[in-house]
PDB file of C-alpha atoms and ligand atoms in Angstrom:
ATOM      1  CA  UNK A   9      57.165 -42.873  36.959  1.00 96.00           C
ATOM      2  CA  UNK A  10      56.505 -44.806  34.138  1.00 98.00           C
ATOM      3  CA  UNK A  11      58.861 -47.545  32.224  1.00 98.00           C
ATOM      4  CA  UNK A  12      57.805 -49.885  29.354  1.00 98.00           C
ATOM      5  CA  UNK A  13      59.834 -51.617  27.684  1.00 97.00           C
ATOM      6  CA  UNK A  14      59.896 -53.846  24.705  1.00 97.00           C
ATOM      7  CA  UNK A  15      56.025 -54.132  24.437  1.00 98.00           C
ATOM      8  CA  UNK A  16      54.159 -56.012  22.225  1.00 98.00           C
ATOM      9  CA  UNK A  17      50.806 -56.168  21.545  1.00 98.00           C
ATOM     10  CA  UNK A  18      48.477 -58.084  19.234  1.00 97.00           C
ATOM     11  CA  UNK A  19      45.279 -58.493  18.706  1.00 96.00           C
ATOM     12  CA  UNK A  20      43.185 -61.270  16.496  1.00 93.00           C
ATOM     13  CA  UNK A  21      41.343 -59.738  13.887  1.00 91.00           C
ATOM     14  CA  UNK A  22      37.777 -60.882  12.818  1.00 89.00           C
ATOM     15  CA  UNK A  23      39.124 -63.452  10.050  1.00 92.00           C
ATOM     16  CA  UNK A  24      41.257 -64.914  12.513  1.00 91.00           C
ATOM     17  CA  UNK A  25      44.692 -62.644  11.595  1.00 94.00           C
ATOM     18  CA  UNK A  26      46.591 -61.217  14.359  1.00 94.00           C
ATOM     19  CA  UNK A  27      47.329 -57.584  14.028  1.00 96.00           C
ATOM     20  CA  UNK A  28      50.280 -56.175  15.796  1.00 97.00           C
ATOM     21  CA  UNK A  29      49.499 -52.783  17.070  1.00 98.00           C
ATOM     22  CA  UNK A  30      52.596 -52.154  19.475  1.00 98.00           C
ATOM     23  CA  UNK A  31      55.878 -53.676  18.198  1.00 98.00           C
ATOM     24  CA  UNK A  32      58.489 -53.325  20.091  1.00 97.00           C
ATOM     25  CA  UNK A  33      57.265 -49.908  21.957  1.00 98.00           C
ATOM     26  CA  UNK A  34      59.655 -48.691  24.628  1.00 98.00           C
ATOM     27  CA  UNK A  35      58.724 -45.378  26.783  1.00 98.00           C
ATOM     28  CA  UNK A  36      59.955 -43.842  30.011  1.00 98.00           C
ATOM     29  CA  UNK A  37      58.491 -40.558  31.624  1.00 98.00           C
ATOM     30  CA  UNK A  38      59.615 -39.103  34.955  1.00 97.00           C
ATOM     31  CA  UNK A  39      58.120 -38.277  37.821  1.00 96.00           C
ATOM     32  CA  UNK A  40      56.232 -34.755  36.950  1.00 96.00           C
ATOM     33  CA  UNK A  41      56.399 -34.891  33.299  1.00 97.00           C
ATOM     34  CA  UNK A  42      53.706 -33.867  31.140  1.00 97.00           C
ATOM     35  CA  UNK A  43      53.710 -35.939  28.268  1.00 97.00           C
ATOM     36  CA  UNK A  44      51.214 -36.053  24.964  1.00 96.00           C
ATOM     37  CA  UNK A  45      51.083 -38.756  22.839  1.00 97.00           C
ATOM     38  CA  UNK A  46      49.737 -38.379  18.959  1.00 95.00           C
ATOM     39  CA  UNK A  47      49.205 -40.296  16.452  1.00 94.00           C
ATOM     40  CA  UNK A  48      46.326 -41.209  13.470  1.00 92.00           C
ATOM     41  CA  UNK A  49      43.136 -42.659  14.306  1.00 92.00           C
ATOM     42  CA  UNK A  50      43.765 -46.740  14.453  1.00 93.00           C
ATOM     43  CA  UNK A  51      47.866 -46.251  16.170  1.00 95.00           C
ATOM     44  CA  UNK A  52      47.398 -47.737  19.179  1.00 96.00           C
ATOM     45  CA  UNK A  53      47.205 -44.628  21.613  1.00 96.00           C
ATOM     46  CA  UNK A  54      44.055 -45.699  23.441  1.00 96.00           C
ATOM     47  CA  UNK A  55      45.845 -49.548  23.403  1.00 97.00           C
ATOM     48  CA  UNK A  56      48.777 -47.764  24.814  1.00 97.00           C
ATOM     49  CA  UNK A  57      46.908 -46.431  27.856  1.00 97.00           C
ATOM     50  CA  UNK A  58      45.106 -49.145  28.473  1.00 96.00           C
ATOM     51  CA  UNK A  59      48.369 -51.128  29.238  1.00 97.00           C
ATOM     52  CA  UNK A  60      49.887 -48.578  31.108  1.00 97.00           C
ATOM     53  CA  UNK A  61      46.789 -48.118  33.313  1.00 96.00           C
ATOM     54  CA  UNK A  62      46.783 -51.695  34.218  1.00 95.00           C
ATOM     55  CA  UNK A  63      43.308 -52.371  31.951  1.00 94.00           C
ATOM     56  CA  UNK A  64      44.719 -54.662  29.651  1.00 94.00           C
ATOM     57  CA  UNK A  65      46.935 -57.611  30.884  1.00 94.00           C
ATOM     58  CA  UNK A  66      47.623 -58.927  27.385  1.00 95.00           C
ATOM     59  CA  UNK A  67      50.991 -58.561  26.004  1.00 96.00           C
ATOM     60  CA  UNK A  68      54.589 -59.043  25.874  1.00 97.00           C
ATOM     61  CA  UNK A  69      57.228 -57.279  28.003  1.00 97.00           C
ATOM     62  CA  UNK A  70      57.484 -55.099  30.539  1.00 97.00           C
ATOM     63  CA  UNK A  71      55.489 -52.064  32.363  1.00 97.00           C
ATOM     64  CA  UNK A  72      56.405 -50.608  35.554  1.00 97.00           C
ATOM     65  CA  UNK A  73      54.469 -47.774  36.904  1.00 97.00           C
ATOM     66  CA  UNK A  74      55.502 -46.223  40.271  1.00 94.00           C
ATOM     67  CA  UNK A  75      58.008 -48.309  40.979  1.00 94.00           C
ATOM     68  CA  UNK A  76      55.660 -51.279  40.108  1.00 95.00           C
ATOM     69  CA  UNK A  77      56.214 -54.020  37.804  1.00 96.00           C
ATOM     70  CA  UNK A  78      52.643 -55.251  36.230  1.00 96.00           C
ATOM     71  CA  UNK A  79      53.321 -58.342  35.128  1.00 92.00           C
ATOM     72  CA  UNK A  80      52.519 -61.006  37.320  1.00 88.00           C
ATOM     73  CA  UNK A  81      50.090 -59.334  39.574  1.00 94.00           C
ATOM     74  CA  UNK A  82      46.653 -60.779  40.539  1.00 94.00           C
ATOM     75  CA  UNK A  83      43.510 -59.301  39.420  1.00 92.00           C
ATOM     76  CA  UNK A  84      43.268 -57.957  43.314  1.00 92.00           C
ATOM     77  CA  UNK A  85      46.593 -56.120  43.201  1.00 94.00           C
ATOM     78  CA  UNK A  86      46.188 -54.776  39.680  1.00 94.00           C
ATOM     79  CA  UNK A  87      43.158 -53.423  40.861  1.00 91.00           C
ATOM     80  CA  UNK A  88      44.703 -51.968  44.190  1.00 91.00           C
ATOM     81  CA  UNK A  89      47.024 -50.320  42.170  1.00 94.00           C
ATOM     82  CA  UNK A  90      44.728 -48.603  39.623  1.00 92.00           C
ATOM     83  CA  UNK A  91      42.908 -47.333  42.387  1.00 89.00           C
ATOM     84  CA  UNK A  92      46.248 -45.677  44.275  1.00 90.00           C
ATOM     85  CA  UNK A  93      48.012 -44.992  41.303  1.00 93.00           C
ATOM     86  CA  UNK A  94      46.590 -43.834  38.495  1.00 95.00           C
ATOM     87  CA  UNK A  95      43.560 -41.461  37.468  1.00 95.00           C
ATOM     88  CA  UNK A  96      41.730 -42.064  34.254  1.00 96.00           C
ATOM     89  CA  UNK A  97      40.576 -39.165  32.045  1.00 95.00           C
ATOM     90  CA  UNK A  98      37.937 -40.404  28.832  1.00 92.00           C
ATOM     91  CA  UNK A  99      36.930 -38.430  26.119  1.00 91.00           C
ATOM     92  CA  UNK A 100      33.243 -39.221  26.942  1.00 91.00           C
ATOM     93  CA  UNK A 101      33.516 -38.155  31.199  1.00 91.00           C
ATOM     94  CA  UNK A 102      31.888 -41.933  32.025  1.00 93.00           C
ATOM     95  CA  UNK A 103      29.772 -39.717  34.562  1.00 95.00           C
ATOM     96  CA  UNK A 104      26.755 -41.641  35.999  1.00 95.00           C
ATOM     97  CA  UNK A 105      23.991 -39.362  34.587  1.00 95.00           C
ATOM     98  CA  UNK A 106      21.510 -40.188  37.948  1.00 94.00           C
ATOM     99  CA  UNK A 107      24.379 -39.130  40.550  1.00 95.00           C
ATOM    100  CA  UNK A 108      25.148 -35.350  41.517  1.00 96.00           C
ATOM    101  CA  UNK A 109      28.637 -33.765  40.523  1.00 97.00           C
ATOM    102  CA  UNK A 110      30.014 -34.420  44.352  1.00 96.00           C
ATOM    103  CA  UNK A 111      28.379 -38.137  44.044  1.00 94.00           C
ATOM    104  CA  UNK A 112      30.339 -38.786  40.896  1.00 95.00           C
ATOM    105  CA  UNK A 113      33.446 -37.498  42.438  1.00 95.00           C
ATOM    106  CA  UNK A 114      33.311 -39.988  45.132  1.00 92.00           C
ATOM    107  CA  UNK A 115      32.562 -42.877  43.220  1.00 90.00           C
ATOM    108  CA  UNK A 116      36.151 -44.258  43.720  1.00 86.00           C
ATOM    109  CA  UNK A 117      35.861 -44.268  47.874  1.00 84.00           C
ATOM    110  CA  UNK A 118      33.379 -47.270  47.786  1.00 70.00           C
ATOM    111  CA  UNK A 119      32.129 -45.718  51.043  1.00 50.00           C
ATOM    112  CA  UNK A 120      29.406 -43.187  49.099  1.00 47.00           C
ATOM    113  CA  UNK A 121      27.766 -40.435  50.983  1.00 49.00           C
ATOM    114  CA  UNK A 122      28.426 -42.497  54.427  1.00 55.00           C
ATOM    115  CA  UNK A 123      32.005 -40.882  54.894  1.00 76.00           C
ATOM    116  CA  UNK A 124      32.048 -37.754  55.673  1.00 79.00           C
ATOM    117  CA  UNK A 125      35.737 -37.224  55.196  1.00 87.00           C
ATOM    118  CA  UNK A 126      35.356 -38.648  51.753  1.00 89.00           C
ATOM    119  CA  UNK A 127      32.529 -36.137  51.144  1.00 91.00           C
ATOM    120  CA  UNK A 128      34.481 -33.349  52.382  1.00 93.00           C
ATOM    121  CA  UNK A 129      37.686 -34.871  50.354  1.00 93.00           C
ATOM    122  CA  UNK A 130      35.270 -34.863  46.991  1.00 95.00           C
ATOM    123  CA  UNK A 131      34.327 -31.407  47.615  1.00 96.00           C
ATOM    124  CA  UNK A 132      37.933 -30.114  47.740  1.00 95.00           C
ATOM    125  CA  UNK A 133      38.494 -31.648  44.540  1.00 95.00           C
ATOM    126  CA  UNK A 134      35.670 -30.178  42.830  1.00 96.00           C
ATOM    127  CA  UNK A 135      36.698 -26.853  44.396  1.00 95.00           C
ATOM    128  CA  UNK A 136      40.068 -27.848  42.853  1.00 94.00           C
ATOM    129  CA  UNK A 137      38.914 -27.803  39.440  1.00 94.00           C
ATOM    130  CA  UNK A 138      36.395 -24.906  39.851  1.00 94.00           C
ATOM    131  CA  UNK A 139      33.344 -26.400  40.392  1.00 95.00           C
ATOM    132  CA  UNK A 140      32.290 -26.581  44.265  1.00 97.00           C
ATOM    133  CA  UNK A 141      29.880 -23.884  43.694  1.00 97.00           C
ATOM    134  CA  UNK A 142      27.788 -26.812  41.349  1.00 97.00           C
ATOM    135  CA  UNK A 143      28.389 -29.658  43.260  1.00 97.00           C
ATOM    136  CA  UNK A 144      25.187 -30.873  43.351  1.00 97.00           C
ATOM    137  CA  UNK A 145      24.015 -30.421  39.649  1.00 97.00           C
ATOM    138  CA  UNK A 146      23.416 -33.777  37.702  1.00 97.00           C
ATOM    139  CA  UNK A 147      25.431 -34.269  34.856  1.00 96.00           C
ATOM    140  CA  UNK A 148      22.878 -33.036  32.210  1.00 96.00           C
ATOM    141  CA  UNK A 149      22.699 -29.996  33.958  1.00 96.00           C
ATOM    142  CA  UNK A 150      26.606 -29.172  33.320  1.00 96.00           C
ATOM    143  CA  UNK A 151      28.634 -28.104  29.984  1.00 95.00           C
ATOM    144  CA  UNK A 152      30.809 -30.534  28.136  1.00 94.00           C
ATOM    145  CA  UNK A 153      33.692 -28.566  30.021  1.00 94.00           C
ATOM    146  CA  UNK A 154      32.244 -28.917  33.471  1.00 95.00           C
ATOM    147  CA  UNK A 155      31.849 -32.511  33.110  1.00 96.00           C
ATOM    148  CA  UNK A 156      34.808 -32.674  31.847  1.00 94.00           C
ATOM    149  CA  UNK A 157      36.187 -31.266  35.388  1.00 95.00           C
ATOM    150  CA  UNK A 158      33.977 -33.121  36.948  1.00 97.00           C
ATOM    151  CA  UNK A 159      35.477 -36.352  35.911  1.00 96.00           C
ATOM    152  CA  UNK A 160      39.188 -35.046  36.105  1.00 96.00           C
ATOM    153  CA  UNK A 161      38.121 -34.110  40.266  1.00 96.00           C
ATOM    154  CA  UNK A 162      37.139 -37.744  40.178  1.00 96.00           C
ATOM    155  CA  UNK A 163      40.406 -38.798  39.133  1.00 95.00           C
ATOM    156  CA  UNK A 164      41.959 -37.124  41.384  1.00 95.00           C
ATOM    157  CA  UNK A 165      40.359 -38.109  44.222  1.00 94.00           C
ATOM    158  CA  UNK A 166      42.371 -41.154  45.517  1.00 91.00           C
ATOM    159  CA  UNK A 167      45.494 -38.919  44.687  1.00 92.00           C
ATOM    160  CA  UNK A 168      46.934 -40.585  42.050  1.00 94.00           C
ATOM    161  CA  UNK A 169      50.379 -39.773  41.104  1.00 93.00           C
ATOM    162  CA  UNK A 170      49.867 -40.393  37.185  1.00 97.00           C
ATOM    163  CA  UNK A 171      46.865 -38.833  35.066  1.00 97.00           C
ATOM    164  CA  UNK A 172      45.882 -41.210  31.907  1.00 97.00           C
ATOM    165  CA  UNK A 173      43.921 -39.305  30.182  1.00 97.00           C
ATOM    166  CA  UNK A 174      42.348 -40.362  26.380  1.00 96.00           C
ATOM    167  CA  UNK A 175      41.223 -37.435  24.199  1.00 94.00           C
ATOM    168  CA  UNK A 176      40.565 -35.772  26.980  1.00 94.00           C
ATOM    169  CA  UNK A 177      39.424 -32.205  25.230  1.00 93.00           C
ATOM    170  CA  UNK A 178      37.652 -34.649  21.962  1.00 91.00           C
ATOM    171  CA  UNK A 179      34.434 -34.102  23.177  1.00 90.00           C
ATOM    172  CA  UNK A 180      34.942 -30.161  23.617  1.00 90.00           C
ATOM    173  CA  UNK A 181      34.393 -27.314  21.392  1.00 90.00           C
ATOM    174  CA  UNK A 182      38.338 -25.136  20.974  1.00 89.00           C
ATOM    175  CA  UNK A 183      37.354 -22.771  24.006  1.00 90.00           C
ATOM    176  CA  UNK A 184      36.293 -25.417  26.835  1.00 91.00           C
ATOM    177  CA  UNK A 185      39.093 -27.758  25.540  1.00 91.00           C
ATOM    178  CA  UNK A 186      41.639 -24.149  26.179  1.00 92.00           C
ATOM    179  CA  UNK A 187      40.221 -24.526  29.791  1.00 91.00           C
ATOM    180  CA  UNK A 188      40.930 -28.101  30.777  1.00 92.00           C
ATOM    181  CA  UNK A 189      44.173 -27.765  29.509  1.00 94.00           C
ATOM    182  CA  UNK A 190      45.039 -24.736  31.403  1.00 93.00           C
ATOM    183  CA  UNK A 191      44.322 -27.624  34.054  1.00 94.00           C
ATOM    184  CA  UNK A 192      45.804 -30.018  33.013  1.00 94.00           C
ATOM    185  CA  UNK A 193      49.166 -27.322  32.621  1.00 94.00           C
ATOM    186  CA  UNK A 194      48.426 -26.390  36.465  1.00 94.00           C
ATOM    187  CA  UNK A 195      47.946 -29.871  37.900  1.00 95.00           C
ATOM    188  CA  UNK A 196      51.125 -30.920  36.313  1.00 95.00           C
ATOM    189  CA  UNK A 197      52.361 -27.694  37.901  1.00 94.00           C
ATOM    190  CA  UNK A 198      51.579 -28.742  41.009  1.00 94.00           C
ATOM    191  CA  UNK A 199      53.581 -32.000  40.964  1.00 95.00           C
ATOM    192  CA  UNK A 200      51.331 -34.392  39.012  1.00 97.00           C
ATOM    193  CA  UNK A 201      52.585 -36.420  36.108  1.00 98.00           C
ATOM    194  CA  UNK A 202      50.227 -36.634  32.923  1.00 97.00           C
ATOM    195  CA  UNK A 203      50.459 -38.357  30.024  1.00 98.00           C
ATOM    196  CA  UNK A 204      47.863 -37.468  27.522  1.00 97.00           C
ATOM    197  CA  UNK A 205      46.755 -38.822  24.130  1.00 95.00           C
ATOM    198  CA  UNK A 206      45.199 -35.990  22.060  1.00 92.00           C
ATOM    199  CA  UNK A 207      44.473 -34.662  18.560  1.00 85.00           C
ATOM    200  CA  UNK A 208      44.426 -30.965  20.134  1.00 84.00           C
ATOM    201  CA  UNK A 209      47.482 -29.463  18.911  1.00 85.00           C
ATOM    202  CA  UNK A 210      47.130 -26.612  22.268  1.00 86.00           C
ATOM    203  CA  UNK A 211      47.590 -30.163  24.128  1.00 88.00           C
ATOM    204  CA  UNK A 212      50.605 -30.742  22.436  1.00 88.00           C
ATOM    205  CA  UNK A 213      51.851 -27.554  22.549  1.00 89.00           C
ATOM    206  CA  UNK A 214      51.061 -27.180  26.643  1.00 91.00           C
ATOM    207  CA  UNK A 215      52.938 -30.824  27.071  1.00 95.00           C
ATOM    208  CA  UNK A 216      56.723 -30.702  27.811  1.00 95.00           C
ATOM    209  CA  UNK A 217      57.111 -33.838  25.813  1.00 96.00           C
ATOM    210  CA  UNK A 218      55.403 -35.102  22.408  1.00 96.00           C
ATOM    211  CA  UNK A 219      55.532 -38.809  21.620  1.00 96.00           C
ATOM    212  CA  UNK A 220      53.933 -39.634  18.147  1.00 96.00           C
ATOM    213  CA  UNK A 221      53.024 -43.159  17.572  1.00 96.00           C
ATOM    214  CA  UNK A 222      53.670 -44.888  14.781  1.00 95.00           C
ATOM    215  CA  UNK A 223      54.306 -47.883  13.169  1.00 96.00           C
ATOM    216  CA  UNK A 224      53.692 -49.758  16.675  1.00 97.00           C
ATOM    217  CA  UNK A 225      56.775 -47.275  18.181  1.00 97.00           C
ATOM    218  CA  UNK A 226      56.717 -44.109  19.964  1.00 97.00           C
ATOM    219  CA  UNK A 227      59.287 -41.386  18.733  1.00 96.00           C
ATOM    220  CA  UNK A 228      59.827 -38.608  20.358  1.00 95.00           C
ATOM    221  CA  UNK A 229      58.873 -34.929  18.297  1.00 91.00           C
ATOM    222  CA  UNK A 230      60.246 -31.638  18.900  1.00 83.00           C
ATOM    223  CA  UNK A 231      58.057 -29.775  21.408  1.00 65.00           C
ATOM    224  CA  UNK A 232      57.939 -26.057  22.142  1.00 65.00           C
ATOM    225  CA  UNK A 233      59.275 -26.596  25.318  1.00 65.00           C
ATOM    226  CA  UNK A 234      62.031 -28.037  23.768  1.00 51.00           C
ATOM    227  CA  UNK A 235      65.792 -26.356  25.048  1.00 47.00           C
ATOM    228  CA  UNK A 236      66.715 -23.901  22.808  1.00 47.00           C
ATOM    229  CA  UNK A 237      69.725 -24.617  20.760  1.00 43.00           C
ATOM    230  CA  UNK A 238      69.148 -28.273  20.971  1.00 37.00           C
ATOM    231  CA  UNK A 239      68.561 -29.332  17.892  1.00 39.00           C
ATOM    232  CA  UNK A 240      70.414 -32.612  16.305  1.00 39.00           C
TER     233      UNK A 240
HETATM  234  N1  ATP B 307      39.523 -55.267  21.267  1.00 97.04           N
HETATM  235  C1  ATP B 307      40.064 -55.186  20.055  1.00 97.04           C
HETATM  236  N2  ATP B 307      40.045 -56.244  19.211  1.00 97.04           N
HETATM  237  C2  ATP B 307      40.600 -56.191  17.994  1.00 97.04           C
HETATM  238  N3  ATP B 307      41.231 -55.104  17.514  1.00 97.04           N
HETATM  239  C3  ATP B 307      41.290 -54.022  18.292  1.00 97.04           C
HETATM  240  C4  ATP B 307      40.701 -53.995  19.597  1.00 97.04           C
HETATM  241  N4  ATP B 307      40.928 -52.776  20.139  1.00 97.04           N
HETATM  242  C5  ATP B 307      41.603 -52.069  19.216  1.00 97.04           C
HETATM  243  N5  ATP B 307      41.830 -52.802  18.109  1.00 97.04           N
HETATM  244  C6  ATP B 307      42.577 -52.367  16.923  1.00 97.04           C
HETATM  245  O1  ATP B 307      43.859 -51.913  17.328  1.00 97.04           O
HETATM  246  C7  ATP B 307      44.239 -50.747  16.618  1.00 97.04           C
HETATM  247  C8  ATP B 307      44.567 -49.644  17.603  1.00 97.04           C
HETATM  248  O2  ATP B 307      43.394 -49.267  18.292  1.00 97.04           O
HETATM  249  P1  ATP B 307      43.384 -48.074  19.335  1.00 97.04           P
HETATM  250  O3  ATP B 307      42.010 -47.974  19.869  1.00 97.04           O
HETATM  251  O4  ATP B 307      44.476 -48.262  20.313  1.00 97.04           O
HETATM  252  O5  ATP B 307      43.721 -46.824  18.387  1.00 97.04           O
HETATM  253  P2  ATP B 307      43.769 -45.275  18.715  1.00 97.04           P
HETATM  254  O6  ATP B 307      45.113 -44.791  18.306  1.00 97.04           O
HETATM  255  O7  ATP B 307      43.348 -45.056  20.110  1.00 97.04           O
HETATM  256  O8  ATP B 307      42.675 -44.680  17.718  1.00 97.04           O
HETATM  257  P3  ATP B 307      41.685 -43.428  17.897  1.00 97.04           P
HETATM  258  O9  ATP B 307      42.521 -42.197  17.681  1.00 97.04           O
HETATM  259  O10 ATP B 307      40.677 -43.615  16.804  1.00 97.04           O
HETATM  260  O11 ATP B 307      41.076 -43.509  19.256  1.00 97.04           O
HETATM  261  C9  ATP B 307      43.083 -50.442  15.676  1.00 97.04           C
HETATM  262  O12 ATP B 307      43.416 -50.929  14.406  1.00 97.04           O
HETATM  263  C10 ATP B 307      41.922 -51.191  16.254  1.00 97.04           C
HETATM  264  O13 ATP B 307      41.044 -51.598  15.241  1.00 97.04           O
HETATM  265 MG1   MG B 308      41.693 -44.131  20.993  1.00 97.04          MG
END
């Protein structure tokens, strides 16, 4: 699902210095894997994501997401792709505050409330996560967790094969966080492939795989999920 290889990426400090944040960072994750990535504050994780979600065009070497190679496309195609390939998950839910849970949801069909199969589509995705019943609340009117749902139903709705999510539960208190992950666990049950940045070690713990971050590399950590008997 996803393969980078060899990437580099810099950026130019305020005095004028580049920093290299990834050096040299290779990762592959199959098809329905369920990946976290860790790492301190500063590592590169949201840097990471950005590349692999096709936000940042701005380094050396080589990402391929479903079967397609990055490099080289247009500004048109990189955004086709974002839109049919991946799903975005923030800490902060980006919800538009003035637009209804359902509205939010549909944001990505560019054809707003004049669809009806994209309403009906929207609403199956908020039913998805547990929500349909609040479909039409504003934003304000929902818990950190709901929004949270809110905006995974949202990235959902083109059906993406690949979640991105960034500190997806740092917003939420220990109990809401335990319920998007159960989601998270479930979606990835269901066929999805996630790859997840977190600090929330029950994120970690849920993932099959844990990549920590450092020194510009990823290297892979012993996960609970690891076989048994594996070892060295
Ligand atoms: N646009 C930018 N210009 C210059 N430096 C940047 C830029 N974005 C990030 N950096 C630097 O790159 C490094 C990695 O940043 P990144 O946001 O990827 O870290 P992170 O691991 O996501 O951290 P956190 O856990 O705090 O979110 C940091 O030192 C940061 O200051
Ligand atoms: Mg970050």
């Amino acid at each position: 699902m996803i393969r980078a290889r060899e990437i580099v990426k810099e950026y130019l400090d305020g005095d004028g210095t580049l920093v290299r944040v990834l050096d040299g960072l290779s990762l592959e994750v199959g098809q329905g894997d369920f990946v976290a990535v860790v790492g301190p504050s500063g590592s590169g994780k949201s840097t990471l994501l950005h590349l692999l979600g096709g936000l940042d065009v701005h380094y050396t070497g080589e990402v391929e997401v479903g079967g397609i190679k990055l490099r080289g496309l247009r500004d048109q195609e990189l955004a086709r792709f974002r839109n049919s390939h991946v799903g975005f998950v923030f800490q902060s839910f980006h919800l538009i505050p003035n637009l209804s849970a359902v509205e939010n949801v549909l944001l990505p069909s560019h054809f707003g409330s004049a669809s009806l199969d994209a309403r009906k589509r929207a609403e199956a995705m908020l039913d998805r996560v547990g929500l349909l019943s609040k479909k039409d609340r504003a934003p304000v009117r929902l818990s950190g967790g709901e929004r949270q749902r809110v905006a995974i139903a949202r990235a959902l709705f083109t059906g993406p094969k690949l979640l991105l999510c960034d500190e997806p539960t740092g917003n939420l208190d220990a109990a809401t966080g335990a319920g998007v992950i159960q989601l998270f666990h479930e979606l990835h049950r269901e066929g999805l492939t996630v790859l997840a940045v977190t600090h929330e070690e029950r994120m970690s713990s849920a993932a099959r795989r844990v990549l920590r971050l450092k020194e510009g590399k990823l290297v892979e950590e012993p996960s609970a999920h690891a076989t048994p008997g594996g070892g060295s």
